[in-house]
Coordinates of C-alpha atoms in Angstrom, one line a residue:
Chain A
M11 CA 168.1 169.0 84.4
Q12 CA 170.9 166.9 82.9
R13 CA 171.2 165.1 86.2
Y14 CA 167.5 164.4 86.2
I15 CA 167.6 163.0 82.7
L16 CA 170.5 160.8 83.6
I17 CA 168.8 159.4 86.6
R18 CA 165.6 158.7 84.7
I19 CA 167.6 156.9 81.9
G20 CA 169.4 154.9 84.6
Q21 CA 166.1 153.9 86.1
S22 CA 164.7 152.9 82.7
I23 CA 167.7 150.7 82.0
L24 CA 167.4 149.1 85.4
T25 CA 163.7 148.3 84.8
L26 CA 164.5 146.8 81.5
L27 CA 167.3 144.6 83.0
V28 CA 164.9 143.4 85.8
L29 CA 162.4 142.6 83.1
T30 CA 164.9 140.5 81.1
V31 CA 165.8 138.6 84.2
V32 CA 162.1 137.9 84.9
V33 CA 161.5 136.8 81.3
F34 CA 164.6 134.7 81.3
S35 CA 163.9 132.9 84.5
L36 CA 160.3 132.2 83.5
A37 CA 161.6 130.7 80.2
R38 CA 163.8 128.4 82.2
L39 CA 161.0 127.6 84.7
S40 CA 158.9 126.3 81.8
G41 CA 161.0 123.2 81.7
D42 CA 163.9 122.0 79.5
P43 CA 163.8 123.9 76.2
L44 CA 165.1 120.7 74.6
D45 CA 161.7 119.1 75.0
V46 CA 160.3 121.5 72.5
L47 CA 163.3 121.7 70.2
L48 CA 164.0 117.9 69.8
P49 CA 162.0 115.7 67.5
L50 CA 160.5 112.6 69.2
E51 CA 162.9 110.1 67.7
A52 CA 166.0 112.0 68.9
T53 CA 168.7 110.0 70.7
V54 CA 170.6 111.0 73.8
Q55 CA 173.6 111.9 71.6
D56 CA 171.4 114.2 69.6
A57 CA 170.2 115.8 72.8
E58 CA 173.8 116.4 74.1
R59 CA 174.9 117.8 70.8
L60 CA 171.9 120.2 70.7
R61 CA 172.5 121.2 74.3
A62 CA 176.1 122.2 73.5
E63 CA 175.0 123.9 70.3
W64 CA 172.4 126.1 72.1
G65 CA 174.8 126.7 75.0
L66 CA 172.4 125.0 77.5
D67 CA 175.2 123.2 79.2
R68 CA 176.8 126.4 80.3
P69 CA 176.2 128.0 83.8
L70 CA 173.0 129.9 84.1
H71 CA 174.5 133.3 84.5
I72 CA 176.4 132.9 81.2
Q73 CA 173.2 131.7 79.6
Y74 CA 171.5 134.8 80.8
L75 CA 174.2 137.1 79.5
T76 CA 174.0 135.4 76.1
F77 CA 170.2 135.8 76.2
L78 CA 170.7 139.5 77.1
G79 CA 173.2 140.0 74.3
N80 CA 171.0 138.4 71.8
A81 CA 167.9 140.3 73.0
L82 CA 169.8 143.6 72.6
T83 CA 170.4 142.8 69.0
G84 CA 166.8 141.8 68.5
D85 CA 167.6 138.1 68.3
F86 CA 165.1 136.0 70.2
G87 CA 165.5 132.9 68.1
E88 CA 163.1 131.3 65.6
S89 CA 159.4 131.0 66.2
L90 CA 158.4 127.5 67.2
R91 CA 155.1 127.7 65.4
V92 CA 155.9 129.5 62.2
R93 CA 158.9 127.5 61.1
G94 CA 161.8 129.4 59.5
R95 CA 160.7 132.9 60.7
S96 CA 162.6 134.7 63.4
A97 CA 160.5 135.8 66.3
I98 CA 161.4 139.4 66.0
S99 CA 160.4 139.6 62.4
L100 CA 156.9 138.4 63.2
V101 CA 156.6 141.1 65.8
L102 CA 158.0 143.9 63.6
E103 CA 155.7 142.9 60.8
R104 CA 152.6 143.4 62.9
L105 CA 153.8 146.4 64.9
P106 CA 152.4 149.0 62.4
N107 CA 148.9 147.5 62.6
T108 CA 148.9 147.7 66.4
A109 CA 150.3 151.3 66.3
A110 CA 147.7 152.4 63.8
L111 CA 144.9 151.0 65.8
A112 CA 146.2 152.5 69.1
G113 CA 146.7 155.8 67.4
V114 CA 143.1 155.9 66.2
A115 CA 142.0 154.8 69.7
V116 CA 143.9 157.8 71.2
V117 CA 142.3 160.2 68.8
V118 CA 138.8 158.8 69.6
A119 CA 139.5 159.2 73.3
I120 CA 140.8 162.7 73.0
V121 CA 138.0 163.9 70.7
I122 CA 135.4 162.6 73.1
A123 CA 137.1 163.2 76.5
V124 CA 138.5 166.8 76.1
P125 CA 135.2 168.5 75.1
V126 CA 133.1 166.6 77.6
G127 CA 135.7 167.2 80.3
V128 CA 136.0 170.9 79.6
L129 CA 132.2 171.4 79.4
S130 CA 131.5 169.5 82.6
A131 CA 134.0 171.7 84.4
V132 CA 132.5 174.9 82.9
K133 CA 129.0 173.7 83.6
K134 CA 129.8 172.2 86.9
D135 CA 126.8 170.6 88.8
T136 CA 124.5 170.8 85.8
P137 CA 122.9 167.8 84.1
L138 CA 125.7 167.9 81.6
D139 CA 128.2 167.5 84.3
Y140 CA 126.3 164.5 85.7
M141 CA 126.1 163.0 82.3
G142 CA 129.9 163.2 82.1
K143 CA 130.2 161.6 85.5
L144 CA 127.9 158.7 84.5
I145 CA 130.0 158.1 81.4
A146 CA 133.1 158.1 83.5
L147 CA 131.6 155.7 86.0
F148 CA 130.4 153.3 83.3
G149 CA 133.7 153.7 81.4
Q150 CA 135.6 152.3 84.4
S151 CA 133.2 149.5 85.0
L152 CA 133.1 148.0 81.6
P153 CA 135.6 145.3 80.7
A154 CA 137.1 146.4 77.3
F155 CA 136.9 142.9 75.8
W156 CA 133.2 142.7 76.6
L157 CA 132.4 146.1 75.3
G158 CA 134.2 145.1 72.1
L159 CA 132.1 142.0 71.7
M160 CA 128.9 143.9 72.4
L161 CA 129.8 146.5 69.8
M162 CA 130.6 143.7 67.4
W163 CA 127.2 142.1 68.1
V164 CA 125.1 145.3 67.6
F165 CA 127.0 147.2 64.9
A166 CA 128.6 144.4 62.9
A167 CA 126.6 141.2 63.3
Q168 CA 123.1 142.8 63.6
L169 CA 123.3 146.1 61.7
G170 CA 126.1 145.2 59.4
W171 CA 127.5 148.7 59.4
F172 CA 131.1 147.5 60.1
P173 CA 133.1 144.4 59.4
V174 CA 133.0 141.7 62.2
S175 CA 136.8 141.3 62.2
G176 CA 140.1 141.8 60.5
K177 CA 141.3 144.9 58.8
E178 CA 140.6 144.2 55.2
Q179 CA 137.9 146.9 54.9
G180 CA 140.2 149.8 55.5
A181 CA 138.9 152.7 57.6
L182 CA 135.7 151.0 58.5
S183 CA 137.4 148.2 60.2
Y184 CA 139.2 150.5 62.6
I185 CA 136.1 152.1 64.1
L186 CA 134.8 149.4 66.4
P187 CA 138.1 148.2 67.9
A188 CA 139.3 151.8 68.3
I189 CA 136.1 152.7 70.3
A190 CA 136.5 149.6 72.4
I191 CA 140.1 150.4 73.2
G192 CA 139.5 154.1 73.6
W193 CA 136.5 153.9 75.9
F194 CA 138.4 153.3 79.0
Q195 CA 140.8 156.2 78.3
V196 CA 137.7 158.4 77.8
A197 CA 136.6 157.9 81.3
A198 CA 140.0 158.5 82.9
L199 CA 141.0 161.4 80.6
M200 CA 137.6 163.1 81.1
R201 CA 137.9 163.2 84.9
L202 CA 141.4 164.5 84.6
V203 CA 140.6 167.2 82.2
R204 CA 137.6 168.2 84.3
S205 CA 139.5 168.5 87.6
S206 CA 142.4 170.4 86.1
M207 CA 140.0 172.7 84.3
L208 CA 138.3 173.4 87.6
D209 CA 141.7 174.4 89.1
V210 CA 142.5 176.7 86.2
L211 CA 139.1 178.3 85.9
D212 CA 139.6 179.6 89.5
S213 CA 143.0 181.2 88.7
E214 CA 143.9 184.9 88.6
Y215 CA 144.9 185.0 85.0
V216 CA 141.6 183.6 83.9
K217 CA 139.9 186.4 85.9
L218 CA 142.2 188.9 84.3
A219 CA 141.3 187.6 80.9
R220 CA 137.6 188.0 81.6
I221 CA 138.1 191.5 83.1
K222 CA 140.0 192.4 79.9
G223 CA 136.9 191.5 78.1
V224 CA 138.1 188.4 76.2
V225 CA 135.1 186.5 74.9
E226 CA 134.1 183.6 77.0
W227 CA 134.7 180.8 74.5
K228 CA 138.2 182.1 74.0
V229 CA 138.8 182.2 77.7
I230 CA 137.8 178.6 78.1
W231 CA 139.2 177.0 75.0
K232 CA 142.4 179.0 74.7
H233 CA 143.4 180.4 78.0
C234 CA 142.1 177.6 80.3
L235 CA 142.5 174.5 78.2
R236 CA 146.1 175.3 77.4
N237 CA 147.1 175.5 81.0
A238 CA 144.8 172.6 82.1
A239 CA 146.3 170.3 79.5
I240 CA 149.6 169.8 81.5
A241 CA 148.1 167.4 84.1
P242 CA 146.5 165.1 81.6
F243 CA 149.7 165.1 79.7
T244 CA 151.6 163.2 82.5
Y245 CA 148.8 160.8 82.3
F246 CA 149.9 159.9 78.8
A247 CA 152.3 157.3 80.2
L248 CA 149.5 155.4 81.9
I249 CA 147.5 155.7 78.7
I250 CA 150.2 153.9 76.8
G251 CA 150.1 151.1 79.4
S252 CA 146.4 150.6 79.2
L253 CA 146.4 151.0 75.4
M254 CA 148.6 147.9 75.4
V255 CA 146.3 146.0 77.6
G256 CA 143.5 147.2 75.5
S257 CA 145.1 146.2 72.3
V258 CA 146.0 142.8 73.5
S259 CA 142.4 141.9 74.4
I260 CA 140.7 143.9 71.6
E261 CA 143.0 142.6 68.9
F262 CA 142.0 139.2 70.1
V263 CA 138.3 140.0 70.0
F264 CA 138.4 141.5 66.5
A265 CA 141.0 139.1 65.1
W266 CA 143.2 142.2 64.4
P267 CA 146.5 141.2 62.8
G268 CA 148.6 143.1 65.4
V269 CA 151.2 142.3 68.0
G270 CA 148.6 141.9 70.8
R271 CA 146.9 139.0 69.0
L272 CA 150.3 137.5 68.1
A273 CA 151.2 137.5 71.8
V274 CA 148.0 135.8 72.9
D275 CA 148.3 133.2 70.2
A276 CA 152.0 132.6 71.0
A277 CA 151.3 132.3 74.7
N278 CA 148.5 129.8 74.1
T279 CA 150.7 127.7 71.8
K280 CA 153.8 127.9 74.0
D281 CA 155.7 129.7 71.3
F282 CA 158.2 131.1 73.8
P283 CA 160.6 133.0 71.5
V284 CA 157.7 135.0 70.1
V285 CA 156.3 135.7 73.5
Q286 CA 159.7 136.9 74.7
A287 CA 160.1 139.1 71.6
V288 CA 156.6 140.7 72.0
V289 CA 157.0 141.3 75.7
I290 CA 160.5 142.9 75.5
T291 CA 159.5 145.0 72.5
F292 CA 156.3 146.2 74.1
C293 CA 158.0 146.9 77.4
M294 CA 160.8 148.9 75.6
V295 CA 158.2 151.0 73.8
Y296 CA 156.4 151.5 77.1
I297 CA 159.5 152.4 79.1
V298 CA 160.9 154.7 76.4
A299 CA 157.6 156.5 76.1
N300 CA 157.5 156.9 79.8
L301 CA 161.0 158.3 79.8
L302 CA 160.2 160.8 77.0
V303 CA 157.1 162.0 78.7
D304 CA 158.9 162.5 82.0
I305 CA 161.7 164.5 80.3
A306 CA 159.3 166.5 78.3
Y307 CA 157.3 167.2 81.4
A308 CA 160.3 168.4 83.3
Y309 CA 160.9 170.9 80.5
V310 CA 157.3 172.1 80.6
D311 CA 157.0 172.3 84.3
P312 CA 160.3 173.2 86.1
R313 CA 158.9 172.4 89.5
I314 CA 159.0 168.7 88.7
R315 CA 162.6 167.8 88.9
Y316 CA 165.0 166.0 91.2
N317 CA 166.6 168.3 93.8
Chain B
M29 CA 160.9 163.2 96.6
A30 CA 157.3 164.2 96.2
A31 CA 158.2 165.4 92.7
E32 CA 159.7 162.1 91.9
N33 CA 156.6 160.2 93.0
R34 CA 154.4 162.4 90.9
I35 CA 156.4 161.6 87.8
A36 CA 157.2 157.9 88.3
N37 CA 153.7 157.1 89.6
P38 CA 150.9 158.8 87.8
P39 CA 147.7 158.3 89.7
A40 CA 146.0 155.0 89.0
I41 CA 142.6 155.2 87.4
E42 CA 140.6 153.6 90.1
E43 CA 142.2 155.9 92.7
M44 CA 141.3 159.0 90.9
P45 CA 139.2 161.0 93.2
E46 CA 135.9 162.5 92.2
S47 CA 134.1 165.4 93.7
A48 CA 131.0 165.0 95.7
P49 CA 128.3 166.8 93.6
A50 CA 126.1 169.4 95.2
P51 CA 122.6 168.3 94.4
S52 CA 120.8 170.3 91.8
G53 CA 118.4 169.1 89.3
R54 CA 116.8 165.7 89.3
V55 CA 119.6 163.6 88.0
G56 CA 122.0 165.4 90.3
R57 CA 119.9 164.7 93.4
I58 CA 119.6 161.0 92.6
L59 CA 123.3 160.7 91.9
A60 CA 124.1 162.6 95.1
E61 CA 121.8 160.3 97.1
V62 CA 123.4 157.2 95.6
R63 CA 126.7 158.5 96.6
R64 CA 125.7 159.5 100.1
Y65 CA 124.3 156.2 101.1
P66 CA 125.9 153.0 100.0
L67 CA 122.5 151.3 99.9
F68 CA 122.3 151.0 96.2
P69 CA 125.7 149.5 95.6
V70 CA 125.4 147.3 98.6
V71 CA 122.1 145.8 97.4
L72 CA 123.5 145.4 94.0
L73 CA 126.6 143.7 95.3
L74 CA 124.5 141.4 97.5
A75 CA 122.3 140.4 94.6
V76 CA 124.9 139.8 92.0
M77 CA 127.9 138.7 93.9
V78 CA 127.8 138.0 97.6
I79 CA 124.6 135.9 97.8
P80 CA 125.4 133.8 94.7
A81 CA 129.0 133.3 95.8
I82 CA 128.0 131.9 99.2
F83 CA 124.8 130.0 98.3
A84 CA 125.6 128.9 94.7
D85 CA 125.5 125.3 95.6
W86 CA 121.9 125.6 96.9
I87 CA 120.3 128.2 94.7
A88 CA 121.8 127.5 91.3
P89 CA 119.2 125.5 89.3
H90 CA 121.7 123.4 87.4
D91 CA 125.2 122.0 87.6
P92 CA 127.6 124.7 86.4
K93 CA 130.0 122.3 84.6
L94 CA 127.6 119.7 83.4
G95 CA 125.7 120.5 80.2
S96 CA 123.0 118.5 78.4
L97 CA 123.5 118.5 74.7
S98 CA 119.8 118.3 74.0
A99 CA 119.5 121.7 75.6
K100 CA 122.4 123.5 73.9
L101 CA 122.2 127.1 72.9
Q102 CA 118.7 127.7 74.4
P103 CA 117.8 131.4 74.3
P104 CA 116.7 133.1 77.5
A105 CA 113.3 132.3 78.9
W106 CA 111.5 135.4 77.5
M107 CA 112.7 134.8 73.9
E108 CA 111.0 132.6 71.4
G109 CA 112.2 129.0 72.0
G110 CA 113.4 129.7 75.5
S111 CA 112.2 127.8 78.5
T112 CA 111.8 128.7 82.2
E113 CA 114.1 125.9 83.1
Y114 CA 117.0 127.9 81.7
L115 CA 116.2 131.5 82.6
L116 CA 119.2 133.1 80.9
G117 CA 119.6 130.4 78.3
T118 CA 122.4 127.8 77.8
D119 CA 125.8 127.8 76.1
R120 CA 127.2 125.6 73.3
V121 CA 127.3 122.5 75.4
G122 CA 124.0 123.1 77.1
R123 CA 125.2 124.4 80.4
D124 CA 122.9 126.8 82.3
I125 CA 124.2 130.4 82.0
L126 CA 122.5 131.5 85.2
S127 CA 124.0 128.7 87.3
R128 CA 127.4 129.4 85.8
I129 CA 127.2 133.1 86.6
M130 CA 126.3 132.2 90.2
H131 CA 129.2 129.9 90.6
G132 CA 131.4 132.3 88.7
A133 CA 130.7 134.9 91.4
R134 CA 132.4 132.6 93.8
V135 CA 135.5 132.3 91.6
S136 CA 135.7 136.1 91.3
V137 CA 135.1 136.7 95.0
M138 CA 137.7 134.2 96.0
I139 CA 140.4 135.4 93.6
A140 CA 139.8 139.1 94.4
A141 CA 139.8 138.4 98.1
I142 CA 143.0 136.3 98.1
A143 CA 144.9 138.5 95.7
I144 CA 144.0 141.7 97.5
L145 CA 144.8 140.2 100.9
I146 CA 148.2 139.0 99.9
A147 CA 149.0 142.1 98.0
G148 CA 147.8 144.2 100.9
V149 CA 149.8 142.4 103.5
V150 CA 153.0 142.4 101.4
G151 CA 152.6 146.0 100.3
T152 CA 151.7 147.2 103.8
T153 CA 154.6 145.4 105.4
L154 CA 157.1 146.8 102.9
G155 CA 155.4 150.2 102.9
I156 CA 155.6 150.6 106.7
A157 CA 159.2 149.3 106.8
A158 CA 160.2 151.8 104.1
G159 CA 158.5 154.7 105.7
Y160 CA 159.6 153.8 109.2
W161 CA 163.2 153.0 108.6
G162 CA 163.9 155.2 105.6
G163 CA 167.5 155.1 104.3
W164 CA 168.4 152.2 102.1
V165 CA 165.3 150.1 103.0
D166 CA 163.2 153.0 101.6
G167 CA 165.4 153.3 98.5
L168 CA 165.2 149.6 97.8
V169 CA 161.4 149.3 98.3
M170 CA 160.6 152.4 96.3
R171 CA 162.8 151.3 93.4
L172 CA 161.0 147.9 93.4
V173 CA 157.7 149.8 93.4
D174 CA 158.8 151.9 90.4
I175 CA 159.9 148.8 88.5
S176 CA 156.7 147.0 89.2
L177 CA 154.7 150.0 88.1
S178 CA 156.5 150.2 84.8
I179 CA 156.1 146.6 83.6
P180 CA 152.9 146.2 81.7
I181 CA 151.4 143.4 83.7
I182 CA 149.2 141.7 81.1
L183 CA 152.3 140.9 79.1
L184 CA 154.0 139.4 82.1
A185 CA 150.9 137.4 82.6
L186 CA 151.2 136.1 79.0
V187 CA 154.8 135.1 79.7
I188 CA 153.8 133.3 82.8
V189 CA 151.1 131.5 81.0
A190 CA 153.4 130.5 78.2
A191 CA 155.9 129.2 80.8
T192 CA 153.4 127.4 83.1
K193 CA 149.9 126.1 83.0
P194 CA 147.1 128.6 83.5
S195 CA 145.6 128.0 87.0
M196 CA 144.1 129.9 89.8
A197 CA 147.4 130.2 91.5
T198 CA 149.0 131.8 88.4
V199 CA 146.2 134.3 88.2
I200 CA 146.6 135.2 91.9
T201 CA 150.4 135.5 91.5
V202 CA 150.0 137.9 88.5
L203 CA 147.5 140.0 90.4
V204 CA 149.6 140.2 93.5
L205 CA 152.7 141.2 91.4
L206 CA 150.6 144.0 90.0
M207 CA 148.9 145.2 93.2
W208 CA 151.4 145.1 96.0
S209 CA 153.2 148.2 94.8
R210 CA 150.1 150.3 95.1
Y211 CA 149.7 149.4 98.8
A212 CA 153.4 149.9 99.4
R213 CA 153.4 153.3 97.8
L214 CA 150.3 154.5 99.7
V215 CA 151.3 153.1 103.1
R216 CA 154.9 154.4 102.8
G217 CA 153.5 157.9 102.3
E218 CA 151.1 157.6 105.2
T219 CA 153.8 156.2 107.5
L220 CA 156.1 159.1 106.7
A221 CA 153.4 161.4 108.0
V222 CA 152.7 159.3 111.1
R223 CA 156.3 158.8 112.0
V224 CA 157.0 162.4 112.8
Q225 CA 154.1 162.7 115.2
D226 CA 154.6 163.0 119.0
F227 CA 153.1 159.8 120.1
I228 CA 155.7 157.8 118.1
A229 CA 158.5 159.7 119.8
R230 CA 156.9 159.0 123.1
A231 CA 156.5 155.3 122.4
Q232 CA 160.2 155.2 121.5
V233 CA 161.2 157.0 124.7
S234 CA 159.1 154.7 126.8
G235 CA 161.1 151.9 125.4
A236 CA 158.7 150.2 122.9
S237 CA 160.4 148.0 120.4
H238 CA 160.4 149.1 116.7
R239 CA 158.3 146.1 115.9
R240 CA 155.7 147.1 118.5
I241 CA 155.7 150.7 117.3
M242 CA 155.1 149.7 113.7
L243 CA 152.4 147.2 114.6
R244 CA 150.6 149.0 117.4
H245 CA 151.1 152.7 116.6
V246 CA 151.8 153.1 112.9
F247 CA 149.6 150.3 111.4
P248 CA 146.3 151.4 113.1
N249 CA 146.9 154.9 111.7
V250 CA 147.3 153.8 108.1
F251 CA 144.6 151.1 108.2
N252 CA 141.7 153.3 106.9
S253 CA 143.6 154.2 103.8
I254 CA 144.4 150.6 103.1
I255 CA 140.7 149.6 103.4
V256 CA 139.7 152.4 101.1
L257 CA 142.3 151.4 98.5
A258 CA 141.4 147.7 98.8
T259 CA 137.7 148.5 98.2
L260 CA 138.5 150.6 95.2
N261 CA 140.8 147.8 93.9
V262 CA 138.2 145.1 93.9
G263 CA 136.6 146.2 90.7
F264 CA 139.9 146.6 89.0
V265 CA 141.0 143.1 90.1
I266 CA 137.8 141.5 88.9
I267 CA 138.1 143.2 85.4
L268 CA 141.7 142.1 85.2
E269 CA 141.0 138.5 86.2
A270 CA 138.2 138.4 83.7
T271 CA 140.5 139.8 81.0
L272 CA 143.1 137.2 81.7
S273 CA 140.5 134.4 81.7
F274 CA 139.1 135.7 78.5
L275 CA 142.5 135.5 76.8
G276 CA 143.1 132.0 78.0
A277 CA 145.7 133.2 80.5
G278 CA 143.5 133.0 83.6
I279 CA 141.2 130.5 85.1
P280 CA 141.3 127.3 83.0
P281 CA 138.1 125.8 81.6
P282 CA 135.7 124.2 82.5
E283 CA 135.7 126.3 85.7
P284 CA 132.8 128.8 85.6
A285 CA 134.7 132.1 85.5
W286 CA 132.9 135.2 84.1
G287 CA 135.7 136.1 81.7
L288 CA 135.8 132.5 80.4
M289 CA 132.1 132.5 79.8
V290 CA 132.3 135.7 77.7
A291 CA 135.0 134.0 75.7
D292 CA 132.7 131.0 75.2
G293 CA 130.3 133.2 73.4
R294 CA 132.8 135.1 71.3
V295 CA 132.4 132.9 68.2
L296 CA 128.6 133.0 68.5
I297 CA 128.6 136.8 68.6
A298 CA 130.6 137.0 65.4
S299 CA 128.3 134.6 63.6
A300 CA 125.2 136.1 65.2
Q301 CA 123.8 133.0 66.7
G302 CA 123.8 133.4 70.5
W303 CA 124.4 136.8 72.0
W304 CA 123.2 135.7 75.5
V305 CA 126.2 133.5 76.1
S306 CA 128.5 136.6 76.3
L307 CA 126.1 139.3 77.3
F308 CA 125.0 138.1 80.8
P309 CA 128.4 137.2 82.3
G310 CA 129.7 140.6 81.1
L311 CA 126.7 142.3 82.7
A312 CA 127.5 140.6 85.9
I313 CA 131.1 141.9 85.8
M314 CA 129.9 145.4 85.0
L315 CA 127.3 145.5 87.8
V316 CA 129.8 144.2 90.4
V317 CA 132.5 146.6 89.3
L318 CA 130.2 149.5 89.2
S319 CA 128.8 148.8 92.7
M320 CA 132.3 148.2 94.1
N321 CA 133.5 151.6 92.7
L322 CA 130.5 153.4 94.2
L323 CA 131.0 151.7 97.5
G324 CA 134.7 152.5 97.4
D325 CA 134.0 156.2 96.6
W326 CA 131.6 156.3 99.5
L327 CA 134.1 154.6 101.9
R328 CA 136.8 157.0 100.9
D329 CA 134.6 160.0 101.6
R330 CA 133.8 158.5 105.0
L331 CA 137.0 157.0 106.2
D332 CA 139.7 158.9 104.4
P333 CA 138.7 162.4 103.2
K334 CA 142.3 163.2 102.6
Q335 CA 142.3 161.1 99.4
R336 CA 139.5 163.2 98.1
Q337 CA 140.0 166.2 95.9
V338 CA 137.6 168.6 94.3

């Protein structure tokens, strides 16, 4: 177990390192950083001084190590767009908004997907099951950003039930973006819950529970669902990944003041320090979440470990 | 090793198998028919994607990039104020939505085809090499696969866009970076299973070179799985490309890409003055992805029943 955890931690660190190398090389690919930093009227002497000051005259691997060291302490430099603000502070300021929206989206997804998934397994091959399948099929065929826009059109612009954008109107402003982000997870989660419920419904201990005379709803929602929940649980890591994708495009659609929108804006205005800060923060969240899920999973299910 | 894979690589959404329904009830029968014969998805695909993509130059009623300002924001033909000249209406600079959707199909087809082809070739090569040679080659490839699977690709795309100009080549690069690992993982697994079979040993004994064995004996045996994965991937690639274009990180304007067209109508939706600009290209994406997923499910059942579960 300890060995397994150590290997997984090692892998995560390796992934992060590769990521920083990629981000660093892309930053250098984008051209001489001095072009952005220097005012138009700068002289050659100014350029040389700044180059030395920023360490850009040193060999590339030293520059990378400096970048890595700074990144570890959360120092990505100042934003080029919002003068006087450090890139990381912009990210941290918006992180709670993104986390809150993603949280609501997960809740929406679970609240819809689990009951529908369970019911379509229990009522296999009935109209209810086919309904679930249709939902899943459409869920995977709808681009999230478009769904978001259509929800906005119908429920915000036409009916006026929800605000069109932003998060000023409290709970109401969460609903449309959360549905748009959660929709895709609904489809995937539902299929997972359904297939693992089918496995469990077939098992001996469920038969035993029935023979014992446990009432049917208790068999399904207590005995089955508890055991069927393990498989969708591993899927959690993937959910975090697609939540991020979702939050990037949906925050953009709904002008949500979160990290995703910050990333899009920064990328489109070439605000490189902010892009770097967002990407590394997001990836760290993603990798750490993955790690925790794997470790938790290894505790829950001892079959899943390294030999 | 199997355990490791299961943890590090949770099943991707579009690869998630679905059971074949036993027909019962009307909806069920229709669904079952739809799944048994690919007629419906194929017709849909032809109508929305393939025919427009090939013949856009001849059948599109207007120039996709040239608008006329006198005809800006015309509603679809059946609405009040619409004209039959612009069946699906026009956008803010008076470009015909229908023509742009047709030309957009070409962009989507091209990007999906090129990206999947490159990712497939790279992934298959690495996958066969890893499965056939084992040892450190396998270790290296699988580590790269793990890393590539654990980097949220849309963020990487944003970095690339911030660093370079958005272009078709950038989009394809991003998609390939995302996709190759799926092929590598699948092909490696299949190769491991093929390698221990008798005919491989016989080929080795009869003096065939490793290259020949991999190319002539292993590859044909993993080919079906690759085709199934590729078909199932098309919808995913199209959605991702559209998302990138929508965010300004994909196809640059004024190219008629579907995601870009949806983005064009974003402001109009919020201010409730032109829903058709965003609605129709999004519908096109949805129909194509839907039919590709149906076709992929059908192909999987036919070619590669192993990937199917109940």
